[in-house]
């Protein structure tokens, strides 16, 4: 079954277009190295929580929006091989494609799919 990398971050709302351009450039690279699908979402109904929430997890500031993204890979093995090469790809270097948000507050993880209906 496929493997998924998930991401949540806070992006300055003023950087929406810069984020979209950043994500488009990155998507080309991810797909070139084997990702089956790249999905980038801009939050528009992300409620504040009392105990936990997306906004709390990324320490969203009043002038920021939450993004939620995922990559679908054929397998974890292919993802692991691809990520090693992706991290060395100059097209994703901070100089070539700077992140328009605070990467220290990016939450990410890899997930084994157990249901895909």
Short mmCIF file of C-alpha atoms in Angstrom, two decimals:
data_model
loop_
_atom_site.label_atom_id
_atom_site.label_comp_id
_atom_site.label_asym_id
_atom_site.label_seq_id
_atom_site.Cartn_x
_atom_site.Cartn_y
_atom_site.Cartn_z
CA UNK A 1 0.00 0.00 0.00
CA UNK A 2 1.11 3.60 -0.57
CA UNK A 3 2.99 5.71 1.97
CA UNK A 4 2.11 9.30 2.95
CA UNK A 5 4.18 12.21 4.23
CA UNK A 6 2.04 14.81 6.02
CA UNK A 7 2.84 18.42 6.84
CA UNK A 8 1.23 21.23 8.85
CA UNK A 9 2.71 24.73 9.16
CA UNK A 10 1.84 28.35 9.82
CA UNK A 11 2.45 30.67 6.87
CA UNK A 12 2.16 34.45 6.98
CA UNK A 13 -1.14 35.20 5.27
CA UNK A 14 0.60 37.89 3.21
CA UNK A 15 2.87 35.14 1.80
CA UNK A 16 0.04 33.05 0.32
CA UNK A 17 1.16 33.52 -3.31
CA UNK A 18 4.82 33.01 -2.39
CA UNK A 19 3.85 29.78 -0.62
CA UNK A 20 1.92 28.55 -3.67
CA UNK A 21 4.90 29.29 -5.93
CA UNK A 22 7.27 27.59 -3.47
CA UNK A 23 5.00 24.54 -3.30
CA UNK A 24 4.63 24.31 -7.09
CA UNK A 25 8.40 24.27 -7.55
CA UNK A 26 8.79 21.65 -4.83
CA UNK A 27 5.99 19.51 -6.30
CA UNK A 28 7.88 19.19 -9.57
CA UNK A 29 10.91 17.86 -7.71
CA UNK A 30 8.91 15.48 -5.48
CA UNK A 31 7.11 14.01 -8.49
CA UNK A 32 10.34 13.70 -10.43
CA UNK A 33 11.72 11.54 -7.61
CA UNK A 34 8.67 9.31 -7.41
CA UNK A 35 5.83 10.99 -5.52
CA UNK A 36 2.49 9.91 -6.96
CA UNK A 37 0.57 12.93 -5.68
CA UNK A 38 1.32 16.28 -4.06
CA UNK A 39 -1.52 18.10 -2.27
CA UNK A 40 -1.19 21.59 -0.76
CA UNK A 41 -4.10 23.11 1.17
CA UNK A 42 -4.60 26.61 2.57
CA UNK A 43 -6.70 26.65 5.74
CA UNK A 44 -9.99 28.53 5.67
CA UNK A 45 -11.92 26.77 8.46
CA UNK A 46 -9.31 25.92 11.10
CA UNK A 47 -10.85 26.43 14.54
CA UNK A 48 -8.91 27.30 17.67
CA UNK A 49 -8.83 24.48 20.17
CA UNK A 50 -9.07 24.44 23.94
CA UNK A 51 -6.62 21.58 24.48
CA UNK A 52 -5.07 21.04 21.04
CA UNK A 53 -5.60 22.15 17.45
CA UNK A 54 -3.73 22.76 14.22
CA UNK A 55 -3.33 26.42 15.16
CA UNK A 56 -1.88 25.59 18.56
CA UNK A 57 0.40 22.89 17.18
CA UNK A 58 2.11 25.31 14.79
CA UNK A 59 1.94 28.28 17.17
CA UNK A 60 -0.02 30.27 14.59
CA UNK A 61 0.19 34.04 15.00
CA UNK A 62 -2.75 36.34 14.22
CA UNK A 63 -1.29 37.29 10.82
CA UNK A 64 -0.72 33.66 9.74
CA UNK A 65 -2.74 30.89 8.12
CA UNK A 66 -2.41 27.13 8.58
CA UNK A 67 -1.39 24.95 5.64
CA UNK A 68 -1.99 21.22 5.46
CA UNK A 69 -0.13 19.19 2.86
CA UNK A 70 0.64 15.62 1.94
CA UNK A 71 2.67 13.61 -0.51
CA UNK A 72 1.68 10.12 -1.63
CA UNK A 73 4.48 7.69 -2.43
CA UNK A 74 4.34 4.15 -3.85
CA UNK A 75 6.08 2.84 -0.69
CA UNK A 76 8.17 3.94 2.25
CA UNK A 77 11.26 2.48 0.60
CA UNK A 78 10.78 4.66 -2.49
CA UNK A 79 10.11 7.69 -0.27
CA UNK A 80 13.25 7.08 1.78
CA UNK A 81 15.39 6.76 -1.34
CA UNK A 82 13.79 9.84 -2.91
CA UNK A 83 14.13 12.04 0.19
CA UNK A 84 17.86 11.38 0.37
CA UNK A 85 18.18 12.67 -3.20
CA UNK A 86 15.63 15.47 -2.77
CA UNK A 87 17.57 16.95 0.17
CA UNK A 88 20.60 17.27 -2.13
CA UNK A 89 18.68 18.71 -5.09
CA UNK A 90 19.79 22.31 -5.66
CA UNK A 91 16.31 23.31 -6.87
CA UNK A 92 15.08 23.05 -3.29
CA UNK A 93 18.00 24.87 -1.67
CA UNK A 94 17.09 27.93 0.41
CA UNK A 95 18.71 30.13 -2.25
CA UNK A 96 16.73 28.62 -5.15
CA UNK A 97 13.39 28.10 -3.41
CA UNK A 98 13.26 29.82 0.00
CA UNK A 99 10.53 28.77 2.40
CA UNK A 100 8.08 31.67 2.85
CA UNK A 101 7.37 30.59 6.43
CA UNK A 102 9.12 29.59 9.65
CA UNK A 103 10.35 26.05 9.04
CA UNK A 104 10.99 25.56 12.76
CA UNK A 105 7.21 25.38 13.27
CA UNK A 106 6.66 22.88 10.45
CA UNK A 107 5.19 19.60 11.69
CA UNK A 108 5.76 16.56 9.52
CA UNK A 109 5.69 12.81 9.63
CA UNK A 110 5.50 9.67 7.54
CA UNK A 111 2.44 7.46 7.66
CA UNK A 112 1.68 3.94 6.56
CA UNK A 113 -1.69 3.86 4.83
CA UNK A 114 -4.08 1.36 6.40
CA UNK A 115 -7.28 2.31 4.52
CA UNK A 116 -7.54 3.87 1.06
CA UNK A 117 -11.18 3.86 -0.04
#
